[in-house]
Amino acid sequence: MASSSDATASTNERPEGPEASGRRGRVRLKRAAVMAVPATAVAAGLMILTAQGALGVQFAISGMPFVVTADKLEGSGFAQFGALDHMIENSPNEGETGGQVLVVTSVVKSGKLTNLCQSVDLGGIQLVLTAGDKSTPVSVKNLAIDSDDIKGDASFNNIEIGRDSSTFDKVDRQGPPGVYGQQADTVTITDLYQHNYAATAAVFKLPDLHMRFQSEGCEQ
């Protein structure tokens, strides 16, 4: 789950002084940022997919982002909230992040993607995956993607904004208690672009799958 561990200790065991105060301040700041992310996404009007609390990304991310594009996403059952993804300790990809990436966690219970493209930059060459670009779209169940940048033209049916993410009932899993969330009966996004760090899915069917190396990644 995307949460910080609060270790309990006696008064004598707790560190005191400016260093301890600074650590507590950074933890509070990260918690505040996690709860604010979905509100920013709503204001922008460009929202979609993922899950580190809803489906629970239970693995350390590599820290290498990947791009996903699609002509259209059609989903039934949608939820979204903010989260933190974590890399392994001393990851070579952590840069100035401290090994944590602030993400928008979204979930689609059941959906289809038309003309899916996924690419990851391996340092001068792109590993590219395409699927669903002919008559049969990609199909997913309980899809969850952690993103820090999302673009597209989105529409929602029966959306609830500001709901506690632990009370979601339009998807199969809930997010952490007390975290700002939103959910909807359906979501449709055209010209989808996502900059992602993690993904999970109960079912991921990829008709006409094609993986290859090339100089260019998926177009934004």
XYZ file of C-alpha atoms in Angstrom:
220
model
C 0.000 0.000 0.000
C 1.171 3.571 -0.572
C 1.598 4.668 3.029
C 4.305 5.675 5.507
C 5.161 3.482 8.503
C 4.838 5.265 11.859
C 6.994 3.321 14.254
C 5.941 3.648 17.915
C 8.607 4.244 20.497
C 8.905 5.368 24.090
C 9.855 8.963 24.911
C 13.431 7.896 25.640
C 13.731 6.110 22.279
C 12.499 8.940 20.079
C 15.260 11.054 18.495
C 15.163 14.713 19.385
C 16.580 17.862 17.816
C 16.504 19.544 14.391
C 17.262 16.335 12.462
C 14.269 14.475 13.925
C 12.029 17.509 13.406
C 13.116 17.721 9.768
C 12.283 14.052 9.160
C 8.817 14.485 10.649
C 8.287 17.573 8.502
C 9.186 15.696 5.316
C 6.800 12.846 6.180
C 3.945 15.295 6.799
C 4.677 17.050 3.503
C 4.590 13.767 1.539
C 1.284 12.794 3.148
C -0.225 16.166 2.270
C 1.014 15.885 -1.318
C -0.492 12.416 -1.739
C -3.917 13.670 -0.665
C -3.724 16.707 -2.964
C -2.769 14.999 -6.243
C -6.248 13.843 -7.358
C -7.707 17.317 -6.731
C -5.153 18.757 -9.132
C -6.008 16.085 -11.697
C -9.702 16.930 -11.465
C -9.027 20.628 -11.964
C -7.006 19.852 -15.069
C -9.806 17.654 -16.404
C -7.326 15.092 -17.735
C -7.653 11.931 -15.672
C -7.403 8.096 -16.012
C -6.053 4.748 -14.783
C -3.820 2.910 -11.871
C -3.424 1.378 -8.394
C -1.096 1.203 -5.477
C -3.814 1.187 -2.903
C -6.794 -0.084 -4.797
C -5.129 -3.182 -6.205
C -1.949 -2.673 -4.229
C 1.267 -2.501 -6.229
C 3.181 -4.798 -3.894
C 6.535 -4.500 -5.636
C 9.388 -2.012 -5.661
C 9.317 -0.015 -8.881
C 12.420 0.135 -11.071
C 12.190 3.906 -11.341
C 12.305 3.700 -15.143
C 9.084 5.267 -16.451
C 7.159 3.930 -19.436
C 4.737 5.611 -21.819
C 1.288 4.289 -22.763
C -0.861 5.722 -25.535
C -4.192 4.607 -26.995
C -6.716 5.975 -29.450
C -9.478 5.217 -26.954
C -10.008 3.770 -23.498
C -13.511 2.615 -22.551
C -13.938 1.448 -18.964
C -16.705 0.243 -16.689
C -16.032 0.916 -13.006
C -13.448 3.632 -12.342
C -11.644 4.936 -9.241
C -8.678 7.219 -8.598
C -6.576 8.623 -5.743
C -3.015 9.741 -4.928
C -0.181 7.457 -3.811
C 3.582 7.053 -3.442
C 5.589 4.435 -5.349
C 8.845 3.203 -3.829
C 12.104 2.030 -5.372
C 14.593 -0.343 -3.781
C 17.086 1.215 -1.377
C 19.889 3.034 -3.227
C 18.274 2.431 -6.611
C 20.462 3.731 -9.466
C 17.313 5.385 -10.881
C 16.270 7.373 -7.817
C 18.044 10.598 -8.880
C 16.748 13.432 -6.692
C 13.505 11.629 -5.794
C 14.842 9.912 -2.685
C 13.480 6.666 -4.091
C 9.831 7.772 -3.959
C 7.588 8.918 -6.816
C 4.314 10.771 -6.294
C 1.676 9.230 -8.586
C -1.999 9.273 -9.447
C -3.419 5.820 -8.756
C -6.402 4.871 -10.890
C -8.343 1.654 -11.422
C -10.557 0.418 -14.248
C -12.644 -2.609 -13.292
C -13.258 -3.739 -16.872
C -12.195 -2.011 -20.057
C -10.988 -1.948 -23.641
C -8.154 -0.031 -25.294
C -7.974 0.612 -29.024
C -4.580 0.869 -30.710
C -2.465 0.460 -27.568
C 1.207 1.432 -27.608
C 3.672 1.057 -24.726
C 7.319 2.107 -24.796
C 10.227 2.315 -22.367
C 13.473 4.181 -22.984
C 16.397 1.820 -22.354
C 18.998 4.498 -22.973
C 19.258 5.353 -26.639
C 16.825 2.664 -27.798
C 13.124 2.098 -27.171
C 11.418 -1.191 -26.345
C 7.991 -0.824 -27.957
C 4.865 -2.970 -27.550
C 1.748 -2.544 -29.676
C -1.562 -4.435 -29.617
C -5.245 -4.028 -30.417
C -4.495 -2.052 -33.568
C -6.717 -4.093 -35.861
C -10.310 -5.260 -35.385
C -10.008 -6.501 -31.775
C -9.110 -4.066 -28.954
C -7.008 -4.900 -25.893
C -9.208 -6.063 -22.997
C -8.414 -5.654 -19.302
C -9.907 -6.479 -15.913
C -8.935 -4.763 -12.667
C -6.351 -2.684 -14.491
C -4.278 -0.402 -12.264
C -1.657 2.107 -13.423
C 0.491 4.562 -11.430
C 1.032 7.745 -13.437
C 2.640 11.133 -12.883
C 1.399 12.647 -16.157
C -1.916 11.970 -17.944
C -3.405 13.599 -21.022
C -6.512 13.027 -23.111
C -10.151 13.964 -23.666
C -12.126 12.326 -20.858
C -15.794 11.850 -20.026
C -17.328 10.183 -16.946
C -20.790 8.960 -16.027
C -22.067 9.379 -12.453
C -18.757 10.623 -11.079
C -18.261 11.207 -7.337
C -15.433 13.637 -6.513
C -13.952 13.971 -3.034
C -15.057 10.559 -1.749
C -12.922 8.759 0.841
C -10.938 6.233 -1.181
C -11.522 3.489 1.405
C -15.265 3.573 0.605
C -15.071 2.936 -3.166
C -17.848 0.619 -4.372
C -17.603 0.907 -8.162
C -14.378 -1.163 -8.293
C -13.404 -4.373 -6.516
C -10.835 -2.844 -4.152
C -10.579 0.273 -2.007
C -7.818 2.785 -1.341
C -6.372 3.948 1.995
C -8.746 5.535 4.548
C -8.816 9.315 4.735
C -7.390 9.816 1.230
C -9.223 12.047 -1.252
C -10.660 9.933 -4.059
C -13.086 9.887 -6.949
C -15.042 7.181 -8.716
C -17.450 6.842 -11.635
C -19.683 4.255 -13.274
C -17.886 4.584 -16.615
C -14.942 6.404 -18.158
C -14.104 7.126 -21.801
C -10.830 8.754 -22.837
C -9.735 9.480 -26.395
C -6.187 10.360 -27.482
C -4.858 8.905 -24.255
C -1.283 9.572 -23.086
C 0.211 8.342 -19.797
C 3.655 8.600 -18.219
C 3.697 5.632 -15.819
C 5.801 3.905 -13.173
C 3.835 0.733 -12.413
C 0.861 -1.316 -13.575
C -1.064 -4.402 -12.505
C -4.021 -6.237 -14.015
C -6.024 -9.353 -13.170
C -6.503 -10.007 -16.904
C -4.605 -8.352 -19.790
C -5.434 -9.686 -23.265
C -3.281 -8.367 -26.115
C -4.502 -9.316 -29.595
C -2.021 -8.729 -32.431
C 0.825 -8.283 -29.934
C 4.075 -6.973 -31.426
C 7.227 -6.219 -29.390
C 10.398 -4.793 -30.929
C 13.299 -2.385 -30.456
C 13.294 0.875 -32.366
C 14.656 4.402 -32.179
C 11.315 6.112 -31.463
C 8.828 5.437 -28.672
C 5.049 5.868 -28.611
C 3.929 9.233 -29.930
C 2.476 11.731 -27.479
